[in-house]
């Protein structure tokens, strides 16, 4: 299944509406956006397949994330520690987290396997904190696996448009 | 005619605003003072611009800043290091907007005046109009004075400036020690995190040798790492955790004394369990003492070294500050690795860096929140002083004569503000 960065990948620009898995994936991604904006991180963890990989790279063209510096590069353990940090009450930035409203759209299925699909989307997040409103835009790639428990996220890569420049973040997740 | 405090002679106002153990809150909020700082500090002292590994090959370049002026750091064909003002001599356009790369030179996109890697003006298109008007040799990109020490590249707009080695002075021993985290391999830059906070640059300057904040602001990070890592940083009660004022505004704060000089190993320290997979992997090719030397260095050096005015060498990374305005500052956390070293070691160092640093790390966002709160709070009482007097009563000279106190004391801040005051008032 393709893992290249959007800029270099040959993208099949369509959302196949005749494939029920595509709509199930879109539904899952919208639910994920809802949970993240609501900061329901424990529920968000439940959307992940075991061994899931959550990446916010700095280099938008990177594919070998292990060998370069990322903003986020989480396995299950790191993701759960991150959730603990955001909900545990010991982080002053998480306690004063920005409010966020995000929209995820422009879905395109870029890979299909028997038990998984890869789907790409655009995410526009508007944050607000202390008199300041800001925008973060990103290309997002989800790999969604379909098992006995229904669809789960096995990989999520968030490529911010400004990942190589200064990035503003205030106690929330992308 | 009346003179407001904001526009008064900088020599008197700066002197009035900095005492030995407290500074005026207006140091963070006065826009006129900020402009004076750019001229009197950033544009006439040594400012860090790059590490040599970032421009290792001929033709390599990166862009950087000296104060608010954009510069290019380049490696020319003869191996020389150049720091050039990123401004065409014709109409002033920037000649390079690529953050890093490799090339033969720089060509202005406006009228295609082209410059070589050392800034020499090579070509002017359609030169007919310039006969008897322009001599190319008179119009290179403006070159800054360049100094290097232990791979650290500094630049200055001041032609008459003391040698870099003299400026670094008492910090040099600590720079040498910092580089020992390479465990025999040269240090290389492995990437960087970049973020901004709403606050004055001096709030950041104060932070690196402030261990007093660490167990409080970074409680969520401490609770996420294993007990061994957290206990390495049990600074508040550790009598061996000390801070030294090194002169010229520089200071060092030792957090893990047994890692202050990584070449010294009495053999009693147990390697951390979290690195056992690395020990296993390295042991396939390397002798036990070499493996131990590398693994003891994974967290970097056991101290934070603050070099006035814009770079710190902290544990396993460089922290670079860039003043943007009186109340906004950019911070870069530059991740370090071992040039030619084992991949598994460099990857582990990347993971350690990601865990704490950057806008989504477990540490940096909490620092940024605290710094922002200083800026917001201080505006509420600009006349009230900022206290940097912690540990004043227990500060004593060490055997080098450097003022020394506990790592949680504010000796480093007092040193930085003494230098700030000297630079802001001398020559008046």
Coordinates of C-alpha atoms in Angstrom, one line a residue:
Chain A
X1 CA 0.0 0.0 0.0
X2 CA 1.3 3.4 -0.9
X3 CA 3.0 5.4 1.8
X4 CA 4.6 8.2 -0.2
X5 CA 4.1 11.8 0.6
X6 CA 1.2 13.4 -1.2
X7 CA 3.5 15.6 -3.3
X8 CA 5.2 12.7 -4.9
X9 CA 2.6 9.9 -4.9
X10 CA 0.5 9.1 -7.9
X11 CA -2.9 9.7 -6.4
X12 CA -6.1 8.1 -7.7
X13 CA -8.3 11.1 -7.1
X14 CA -11.5 9.5 -6.2
X15 CA -13.7 8.4 -3.3
X16 CA -15.2 5.1 -4.5
X17 CA -18.8 5.4 -3.2
X18 CA -19.5 1.8 -4.3
X19 CA -17.0 0.5 -1.7
X20 CA -18.7 0.5 1.7
X21 CA -15.3 0.5 3.4
X22 CA -14.6 4.0 2.0
X23 CA -17.7 5.4 3.7
X24 CA -16.9 3.5 6.9
X25 CA -13.4 5.0 6.9
X26 CA -14.8 8.5 6.3
X27 CA -17.2 8.0 9.2
X28 CA -14.4 6.8 11.4
X29 CA -12.2 9.9 10.5
X30 CA -15.1 12.3 11.3
X31 CA -15.7 10.6 14.6
X32 CA -12.0 10.9 15.4
X33 CA -12.1 14.6 14.6
X34 CA -15.1 15.0 16.9
X35 CA -13.4 13.2 19.8
X36 CA -10.1 15.2 19.4
X37 CA -12.0 18.6 19.4
X38 CA -13.9 17.4 22.4
X39 CA -10.6 16.3 24.0
X40 CA -12.0 12.9 24.7
X41 CA -8.6 11.3 24.4
X42 CA -9.4 8.0 26.1
X43 CA -12.2 7.4 23.6
X44 CA -9.9 8.4 20.8
X45 CA -7.4 5.7 21.9
X46 CA -10.2 3.2 21.4
X47 CA -10.2 4.0 17.6
X48 CA -6.7 2.6 17.2
X49 CA -5.7 -0.9 16.1
X50 CA -3.0 -2.5 18.2
X51 CA 0.5 -1.5 17.0
X52 CA -0.9 1.8 15.5
X53 CA 1.6 4.4 14.3
X54 CA 0.8 8.1 14.8
X55 CA 3.2 10.5 13.0
X56 CA 3.4 14.3 12.6
X57 CA 6.6 14.6 10.4
X58 CA 8.7 17.7 10.0
X59 CA 9.8 16.8 6.5
X60 CA 6.6 16.6 4.4
X61 CA 8.3 14.2 2.0
X62 CA 9.7 11.8 4.6
X63 CA 8.6 8.2 4.6
X64 CA 11.4 6.7 6.8
X65 CA 10.1 8.3 10.0
X66 CA 12.3 6.3 12.3
X67 CA 15.5 7.9 10.8
X68 CA 14.5 11.5 11.0
X69 CA 13.2 14.0 13.5
X70 CA 9.4 14.3 13.7
X71 CA 7.0 16.5 15.7
X72 CA 5.2 13.3 16.8
X73 CA 6.3 9.7 16.2
X74 CA 4.2 7.5 18.5
X75 CA 3.8 3.8 19.0
X76 CA 1.0 2.5 21.3
X77 CA 3.1 3.2 24.4
X78 CA 4.0 6.8 23.5
X79 CA 0.4 7.5 22.3
X80 CA -1.0 6.4 25.7
X81 CA 1.6 8.3 27.6
X82 CA 0.6 11.4 25.5
X83 CA -3.0 10.8 26.5
X84 CA -2.0 10.5 30.1
X85 CA -0.1 13.8 29.9
X86 CA -3.1 15.6 28.3
X87 CA -5.6 14.3 30.8
X88 CA -3.5 13.8 34.0
X89 CA -3.7 17.4 35.2
X90 CA 0.1 17.9 35.6
X91 CA 0.8 19.8 32.3
X92 CA 0.2 23.6 32.4
X93 CA -0.1 23.7 28.6
X94 CA -2.7 21.0 28.5
X95 CA -4.6 22.6 31.4
X96 CA -4.7 25.8 29.3
X97 CA -5.3 24.0 26.0
X98 CA -6.6 25.9 23.1
X99 CA -10.1 25.2 22.0
X100 CA -10.1 23.6 18.6
X101 CA -12.6 23.2 15.7
X102 CA -11.5 21.1 12.8
X103 CA -12.9 20.1 9.5
X104 CA -11.8 17.1 7.6
X105 CA -12.7 16.8 4.0
X106 CA -11.4 16.2 0.4
X107 CA -11.3 12.4 0.9
X108 CA -9.5 10.3 -1.6
X109 CA -8.8 6.6 -1.4
X110 CA -5.2 6.0 -2.4
X111 CA -4.8 2.3 -1.7
X112 CA -7.0 -0.8 -1.2
X113 CA -6.1 -4.2 0.2
X114 CA -8.3 -7.1 1.4
X115 CA -8.3 -5.9 5.0
X116 CA -7.3 -2.3 4.8
X117 CA -7.6 0.9 2.8
X118 CA -5.5 4.1 2.7
X119 CA -7.4 7.3 2.6
X120 CA -6.2 10.9 2.3
X121 CA -7.9 14.0 3.4
X122 CA -7.4 17.7 4.1
X123 CA -7.7 19.0 7.7
X124 CA -8.3 22.6 8.6
X125 CA -8.0 23.3 12.3
X126 CA -8.9 26.6 13.9
X127 CA -7.6 27.1 17.4
X128 CA -8.4 29.7 19.9
X129 CA -6.5 30.6 23.0
X130 CA -6.2 33.8 25.0
X131 CA -7.5 36.4 22.5
X132 CA -5.7 34.7 19.6
X133 CA -7.2 32.6 16.8
X134 CA -4.9 30.6 14.6
X135 CA -5.2 28.1 11.8
X136 CA -3.3 24.9 11.1
X137 CA -3.8 23.1 7.8
X138 CA -2.6 19.6 7.0
X139 CA -2.7 16.8 4.5
X140 CA -3.7 13.7 6.5
X141 CA -3.2 10.0 5.5
X142 CA -5.1 7.3 7.4
X143 CA -4.6 3.6 7.0
X144 CA -7.8 2.0 8.2
X145 CA -7.9 -1.8 8.9
X146 CA -11.1 -3.8 8.9
X147 CA -11.1 -6.6 11.4
X148 CA -13.7 -8.4 13.5
X149 CA -14.1 -5.2 15.7
X150 CA -14.9 -3.0 12.7
X151 CA -12.6 -0.3 11.3
X152 CA -9.6 0.8 13.3
X153 CA -6.7 3.3 12.6
X154 CA -3.5 1.5 12.0
X155 CA -1.5 4.5 10.8
X156 CA -2.1 8.2 10.8
X157 CA 0.3 10.7 9.2
X158 CA -0.4 14.4 9.6
X159 CA 1.6 16.6 7.2
X160 CA 1.2 20.2 8.3
X161 CA 1.6 22.7 5.5
X162 CA 4.0 24.7 7.8
X163 CA 5.8 21.7 9.4
X164 CA 9.2 22.9 8.4
X165 CA 8.5 26.4 9.7
X166 CA 7.6 27.4 13.2
X167 CA 4.5 25.5 14.4
X168 CA 2.1 26.8 17.0
X169 CA 0.6 24.2 19.3
X170 CA -1.1 24.7 22.6
X171 CA -1.9 21.5 24.4
X172 CA -4.0 19.6 21.8
X173 CA -3.6 16.9 19.2
X174 CA -3.9 16.9 15.5
Chain B
X1 CA 10.3 69.5 26.2
X2 CA 9.5 66.3 28.2
X3 CA 11.2 63.0 27.8
X4 CA 9.4 59.8 28.6
X5 CA 11.2 57.0 30.2
X6 CA 10.7 54.9 27.0
X7 CA 12.7 57.3 24.9
X8 CA 15.3 58.5 27.4
X9 CA 19.0 58.0 26.9
X10 CA 19.5 54.3 26.8
X11 CA 22.7 54.5 28.9
X12 CA 20.9 55.9 31.9
X13 CA 17.7 53.9 31.6
X14 CA 19.4 50.6 31.1
X15 CA 21.6 51.2 34.1
X16 CA 18.6 52.1 36.2
X17 CA 16.7 49.1 35.1
X18 CA 19.2 46.4 36.1
X19 CA 20.3 45.9 39.6
X20 CA 22.5 43.1 40.9
X21 CA 19.6 40.9 42.1
X22 CA 16.5 42.3 40.3
X23 CA 15.6 43.9 37.0
X24 CA 12.8 46.1 35.9
X25 CA 9.7 44.5 34.4
X26 CA 9.9 47.0 31.6
X27 CA 12.9 45.0 30.3
X28 CA 10.3 42.7 28.8
X29 CA 7.8 45.3 27.6
X30 CA 9.5 48.4 26.3
X31 CA 9.7 48.5 22.5
X32 CA 12.3 51.3 22.5
X33 CA 14.6 49.2 24.7
X34 CA 14.1 46.3 22.3
X35 CA 15.4 48.4 19.4
X36 CA 18.4 49.4 21.5
X37 CA 19.1 45.8 22.3
X38 CA 19.2 44.8 18.6
X39 CA 21.8 47.6 17.9
X40 CA 23.9 47.4 21.1
X41 CA 23.9 43.6 21.7
X42 CA 22.8 41.5 18.7
X43 CA 24.5 43.6 16.0
X44 CA 27.9 44.0 17.8
X45 CA 28.6 40.8 19.7
X46 CA 29.2 37.2 18.6
X47 CA 25.9 35.6 17.6
X48 CA 25.6 31.8 17.0
X49 CA 24.5 31.0 13.4
X50 CA 25.2 27.4 12.7
X51 CA 27.0 24.2 13.5
X52 CA 29.7 23.1 11.1
X53 CA 27.9 19.8 10.4
X54 CA 25.1 21.8 8.8
X55 CA 27.4 23.0 6.0
X56 CA 29.8 20.1 5.9
X57 CA 30.4 20.0 2.1
X58 CA 31.6 22.7 -0.4
X59 CA 28.5 24.5 -1.7
X60 CA 26.4 23.8 1.4
X61 CA 24.5 26.7 2.8
X62 CA 21.8 27.5 5.4
X63 CA 20.0 30.7 6.2
X64 CA 20.1 32.2 9.7
X65 CA 19.6 35.4 11.6
X66 CA 21.8 37.8 13.5
X67 CA 19.3 39.8 15.6
X68 CA 16.7 40.7 13.0
X69 CA 19.0 40.7 10.0
X70 CA 18.8 37.7 7.6
X71 CA 22.1 36.0 6.8
X72 CA 23.4 33.1 4.8
X73 CA 26.0 30.7 6.2
X74 CA 27.9 29.0 3.4
X75 CA 30.9 26.7 2.8
X76 CA 32.9 27.8 -0.2
X77 CA 35.0 25.8 -2.7
X78 CA 38.1 26.2 -0.6
X79 CA 36.3 25.0 2.5
X80 CA 36.0 28.4 4.0
X81 CA 33.0 29.4 6.1
X82 CA 31.2 32.6 5.1
X83 CA 28.4 34.5 6.8
X84 CA 26.8 36.9 4.3
X85 CA 24.0 39.5 4.7
X86 CA 21.1 38.1 2.7
X87 CA 20.5 41.3 0.7
X88 CA 21.4 42.1 -2.9
X89 CA 23.7 45.1 -3.3
X90 CA 21.5 46.3 -6.2
X91 CA 18.0 46.9 -4.9
X92 CA 18.0 45.0 -1.6
X93 CA 16.1 41.8 -2.4
X94 CA 17.0 38.7 -0.5
X95 CA 19.1 36.4 -2.6
X96 CA 18.3 33.1 -0.8
X97 CA 15.0 32.0 0.5
X98 CA 15.9 28.3 0.7
X99 CA 16.5 27.3 4.4
X100 CA 19.3 24.9 3.5
X101 CA 20.8 23.4 0.4
X102 CA 23.8 23.0 -1.8
X103 CA 24.6 25.2 -4.8
X104 CA 27.2 27.2 -6.7
X105 CA 26.2 30.6 -5.4
X106 CA 23.3 32.9 -5.0
X107 CA 21.4 34.8 -7.7
X108 CA 19.0 37.6 -7.0
X109 CA 15.6 36.8 -8.5
X110 CA 14.9 40.5 -9.3
X111 CA 17.7 41.5 -11.8
X112 CA 19.8 38.3 -11.7
X113 CA 22.9 39.8 -10.0
X114 CA 24.8 36.7 -9.1
X115 CA 27.2 36.1 -6.2
X116 CA 29.6 33.3 -5.4
X117 CA 29.5 31.2 -2.2
X118 CA 31.9 33.7 -0.5
X119 CA 29.7 36.7 -1.5
X120 CA 31.8 37.9 -4.4
X121 CA 29.7 39.7 -7.1
X122 CA 30.3 37.5 -10.2
X123 CA 27.8 38.7 -12.7
X124 CA 25.6 41.6 -13.7
X125 CA 23.3 40.9 -16.7
X126 CA 23.4 43.4 -19.6
X127 CA 26.3 45.3 -18.0
X128 CA 26.4 48.0 -20.7
X129 CA 24.6 50.5 -18.5
X130 CA 27.2 50.1 -15.8
X131 CA 30.3 51.1 -17.6
X132 CA 32.2 53.6 -15.5
X133 CA 29.4 53.3 -13.0
X134 CA 30.0 50.1 -11.1
X135 CA 33.1 48.0 -10.3
X136 CA 31.9 44.5 -9.4
X137 CA 34.7 44.1 -6.9
X138 CA 33.2 46.9 -4.8
X139 CA 29.9 45.3 -4.4
X140 CA 30.1 41.8 -2.8
X141 CA 27.4 40.7 -0.4
X142 CA 28.1 42.2 3.0
X143 CA 30.4 39.8 4.9
X144 CA 30.2 39.4 8.6
X145 CA 33.1 38.6 10.8
X146 CA 33.2 34.8 11.4
X147 CA 34.5 32.8 14.4
X148 CA 34.4 29.1 15.1
X149 CA 35.0 27.1 18.2
X150 CA 34.5 23.3 18.5
X151 CA 32.3 23.3 15.4
X152 CA 30.1 26.2 16.6
X153 CA 29.9 29.0 14.1
X154 CA 29.4 32.5 15.3
X155 CA 29.2 35.8 13.4
X156 CA 29.3 39.5 14.1
X157 CA 28.5 42.7 12.3
X158 CA 31.3 44.4 14.4
X159 CA 34.6 44.6 12.6
X160 CA 36.4 45.5 15.8
X161 CA 35.4 42.7 18.1
X162 CA 37.4 40.7 20.6
X163 CA 38.5 37.2 19.4
X164 CA 35.7 34.6 19.7
X165 CA 37.9 32.5 22.1
X166 CA 38.2 35.5 24.4
X167 CA 34.5 36.2 24.3
X168 CA 33.7 32.5 25.2
X169 CA 36.3 32.6 27.9
X170 CA 35.3 30.5 30.8
X171 CA 32.6 28.7 28.7
X172 CA 35.2 27.0 26.5
X173 CA 35.9 24.2 28.9
X174 CA 32.2 23.5 29.1
X175 CA 31.8 23.6 25.3
X176 CA 34.6 21.0 25.0
X177 CA 32.9 18.9 27.6
X178 CA 29.5 19.2 25.9
X179 CA 31.0 17.8 22.6
X180 CA 32.2 14.7 24.5
X181 CA 28.7 13.3 24.2
X182 CA 29.8 12.2 20.8
X183 CA 31.7 9.4 22.6
X184 CA 34.5 9.7 20.1
X185 CA 32.3 10.5 17.1
X186 CA 32.0 14.1 15.9
X187 CA 28.7 15.8 16.8
X188 CA 26.2 16.3 13.9
X189 CA 22.9 18.1 13.7
X190 CA 20.0 15.7 13.1
X191 CA 17.1 18.1 12.6
X192 CA 15.3 20.8 14.7
X193 CA 12.0 21.8 16.2
X194 CA 11.0 25.4 15.7
X195 CA 8.3 27.2 17.6
X196 CA 7.4 30.7 18.8
X197 CA 6.2 32.1 22.1
X198 CA 4.5 35.4 23.0
X199 CA 7.2 36.8 25.2
X200 CA 10.5 38.8 25.3
X201 CA 13.7 37.0 24.4
X202 CA 15.3 37.5 27.8
X203 CA 12.6 35.3 29.3
X204 CA 14.0 32.5 27.3
X205 CA 17.6 33.6 28.0
X206 CA 16.9 33.1 31.7
X207 CA 15.4 29.7 31.3
X208 CA 18.2 27.4 30.3
X209 CA 20.2 27.6 33.5
X210 CA 17.1 27.8 35.6
X211 CA 16.7 24.3 37.2
X212 CA 14.3 25.8 39.8
X213 CA 11.4 25.5 37.3
X214 CA 12.2 22.1 36.1
X215 CA 10.4 19.7 38.5
X216 CA 7.4 22.1 38.6
X217 CA 6.9 23.0 35.0
X218 CA 7.9 19.5 33.7
X219 CA 6.0 17.4 36.1
X220 CA 4.1 15.8 33.3
X221 CA 7.3 14.9 31.4
X222 CA 8.9 13.5 34.6
X223 CA 5.8 11.3 35.2
X224 CA 6.1 9.9 31.7
X225 CA 9.7 8.8 31.8
X226 CA 11.1 5.8 33.7
X227 CA 12.1 6.3 37.4
X228 CA 15.8 6.1 36.5
X229 CA 15.6 9.0 34.1
X230 CA 13.6 11.1 36.5
X231 CA 15.9 10.3 39.4
X232 CA 18.9 11.5 37.3
X233 CA 17.2 14.9 37.5
X234 CA 16.4 15.0 41.2
X235 CA 18.0 18.4 41.3
X236 CA 16.2 20.1 44.1
X237 CA 17.9 18.0 46.8
X238 CA 21.2 17.2 45.0
X239 CA 24.1 19.0 46.6
X240 CA 26.3 18.3 43.6
X241 CA 24.0 20.2 41.3
X242 CA 25.7 23.5 41.0
X243 CA 25.7 26.6 38.7
X244 CA 28.6 28.8 37.8
X245 CA 28.8 32.3 36.3
X246 CA 31.4 32.0 33.5
X247 CA 31.8 35.7 32.6
X248 CA 30.6 37.7 29.6
X249 CA 27.0 36.7 30.3
X250 CA 27.7 33.0 30.0
X251 CA 26.7 30.4 32.7
X252 CA 26.5 26.7 33.2
X253 CA 24.2 24.7 35.4
X254 CA 25.1 21.1 36.2
X255 CA 22.2 18.8 36.7
X256 CA 23.8 15.4 36.6
X257 CA 27.3 15.8 38.1
X258 CA 28.5 12.3 37.2
X259 CA 27.8 13.2 33.5
X260 CA 29.6 16.6 33.7
X261 CA 32.6 15.1 32.0
X262 CA 31.5 12.0 30.1
X263 CA 35.1 10.8 29.8
X264 CA 35.2 10.3 33.5
X265 CA 33.6 7.0 34.6
X266 CA 34.3 5.4 38.0
X267 CA 32.3 2.3 36.9
X268 CA 29.7 2.5 39.6
X269 CA 26.9 3.8 37.5
X270 CA 24.4 1.2 36.3
X271 CA 23.3 1.6 32.7
X272 CA 19.6 2.4 32.3
X273 CA 17.4 -0.6 31.6
X274 CA 15.6 1.4 29.0
X275 CA 18.7 1.2 26.8
X276 CA 19.2 -2.5 27.2
X277 CA 18.2 -3.2 23.6
X278 CA 20.9 -0.7 22.5
X279 CA 23.5 -2.4 24.6
X280 CA 22.6 -5.7 23.1
X281 CA 22.8 -4.4 19.5
X282 CA 26.1 -2.4 20.0
X283 CA 27.7 -5.3 21.8
X284 CA 27.7 -7.3 18.5
X285 CA 30.3 -5.0 17.1
X286 CA 31.9 -3.0 19.8
X287 CA 33.9 -3.8 23.0
X288 CA 32.1 -3.4 26.3
X289 CA 33.9 -0.2 27.3
X290 CA 33.0 1.5 24.0
X291 CA 29.3 0.4 24.4
X292 CA 29.2 1.8 27.9
X293 CA 30.8 5.1 26.8
X294 CA 28.1 5.5 24.1
X295 CA 25.2 4.5 26.3
X296 CA 26.3 6.8 29.1
X297 CA 26.1 9.7 26.6
X298 CA 22.6 9.1 25.2
X299 CA 21.0 11.8 27.3
X300 CA 23.9 14.2 26.3
X301 CA 26.0 16.1 28.8
X302 CA 24.9 16.5 32.4
X303 CA 24.6 20.2 32.2
X304 CA 23.0 23.2 30.5
X305 CA 25.4 25.8 29.2
X306 CA 24.1 29.2 28.3
X307 CA 26.1 31.4 25.9
X308 CA 25.1 35.0 25.8
X309 CA 23.1 36.2 23.9
X310 CA 21.4 33.6 21.7
X311 CA 22.5 29.9 22.1
X312 CA 22.4 27.3 24.8
X313 CA 24.0 23.9 24.8
X314 CA 21.6 21.9 26.8
X315 CA 21.9 18.1 27.6
X316 CA 21.7 16.7 24.1
X317 CA 20.6 19.7 22.0
X318 CA 21.3 23.3 21.0
X319 CA 18.6 25.8 21.9
X320 CA 18.7 28.9 19.7
X321 CA 16.7 32.0 20.3
X322 CA 15.8 34.7 17.8
X323 CA 14.2 37.9 19.0
X324 CA 11.3 38.9 16.7
X325 CA 9.8 41.8 18.6
X326 CA 9.6 43.0 22.2
X327 CA 7.0 40.4 22.9
X328 CA 7.7 37.6 20.5
X329 CA 10.6 35.1 20.3
X330 CA 11.4 32.2 18.1
X331 CA 13.1 29.1 19.6
X332 CA 14.8 26.3 17.8
X333 CA 15.7 23.0 19.5
X334 CA 18.4 21.4 17.4
X335 CA 18.7 17.7 17.8
X336 CA 22.3 16.2 17.9
X337 CA 23.7 12.9 16.9
X338 CA 26.9 11.0 16.2
X339 CA 28.5 11.6 12.8
X340 CA 29.2 8.1 11.5
X341 CA 27.9 6.6 14.7
X342 CA 25.6 3.6 15.0
X343 CA 22.2 4.1 13.5
X344 CA 20.4 2.6 16.5
X345 CA 22.1 5.3 18.7
X346 CA 21.2 8.2 16.5
X347 CA 17.6 6.9 16.2
X348 CA 17.3 6.6 20.0
X349 CA 18.6 10.2 20.4
X350 CA 15.9 11.4 17.9
X351 CA 13.2 9.6 20.0
X352 CA 14.5 11.2 23.2
X353 CA 14.5 14.6 21.6
X354 CA 10.9 14.1 20.2
X355 CA 9.7 13.0 23.7
X356 CA 10.5 16.4 25.3
X357 CA 11.1 19.0 22.6
X358 CA 9.0 20.8 20.0
X359 CA 5.4 22.1 19.8
X360 CA 4.0 18.5 20.4
X361 CA 6.7 17.4 22.9
X362 CA 6.1 16.6 26.5
X363 CA 8.2 19.5 27.7
X364 CA 8.5 22.5 25.3
X365 CA 4.8 23.4 25.3
X366 CA 4.8 23.7 29.1
X367 CA 7.9 25.9 29.0
X368 CA 6.2 28.1 26.3
X369 CA 3.1 28.4 28.5
X370 CA 5.2 29.5 31.4
X371 CA 7.1 32.1 29.3
X372 CA 3.9 33.4 27.9
X373 CA 2.5 33.8 31.4
X374 CA 5.5 35.9 32.4
X375 CA 4.9 38.3 29.5
X376 CA 1.2 38.6 30.3
X377 CA 1.7 39.0 34.0
X378 CA 4.6 41.4 33.9
X379 CA 2.6 43.9 31.8
X380 CA 0.3 44.1 34.8
X381 CA 3.0 45.6 37.0
X382 CA 5.7 46.9 34.8
X383 CA 7.1 49.0 37.6
X384 CA 7.6 46.0 39.8
X385 CA 11.0 44.3 39.7
X386 CA 11.7 40.8 38.4
X387 CA 13.6 39.0 41.1
X388 CA 16.7 37.1 40.2
X389 CA 18.0 36.9 43.8
X390 CA 17.6 33.2 44.6
X391 CA 20.8 31.8 46.2
X392 CA 22.4 35.2 46.6
X393 CA 23.3 34.4 50.2
X394 CA 25.0 31.0 49.3
X395 CA 26.9 32.2 46.2
X396 CA 30.6 31.7 46.6
X397 CA 33.5 31.7 44.2
X398 CA 34.8 28.3 43.0
X399 CA 38.5 27.5 42.6
X400 CA 38.4 29.4 39.3
X401 CA 36.9 32.4 41.0
X402 CA 33.6 32.0 39.3
X403 CA 30.5 32.8 41.3
X404 CA 29.0 29.5 42.2
X405 CA 25.8 28.4 43.8
X406 CA 23.2 25.6 43.7
X407 CA 21.8 24.6 40.3
X408 CA 18.4 26.0 41.2
X409 CA 19.9 29.4 42.1
X410 CA 19.7 32.4 39.8
X411 CA 23.5 33.0 39.4
X412 CA 23.2 32.4 35.7
X413 CA 20.5 35.1 35.3
X414 CA 22.5 37.6 37.3
X415 CA 25.5 36.9 35.1
X416 CA 23.4 37.4 31.9
X417 CA 21.9 40.7 33.2
X418 CA 25.4 42.0 34.3
X419 CA 26.5 41.5 30.7
X420 CA 23.3 43.0 29.3
X421 CA 23.9 46.1 31.4
X422 CA 27.5 46.4 30.4
X423 CA 26.7 46.2 26.7
X424 CA 23.7 48.5 26.9
X425 CA 25.7 51.2 28.8
X426 CA 29.3 51.1 27.8
X427 CA 30.7 53.7 25.5
X428 CA 28.2 56.3 26.8

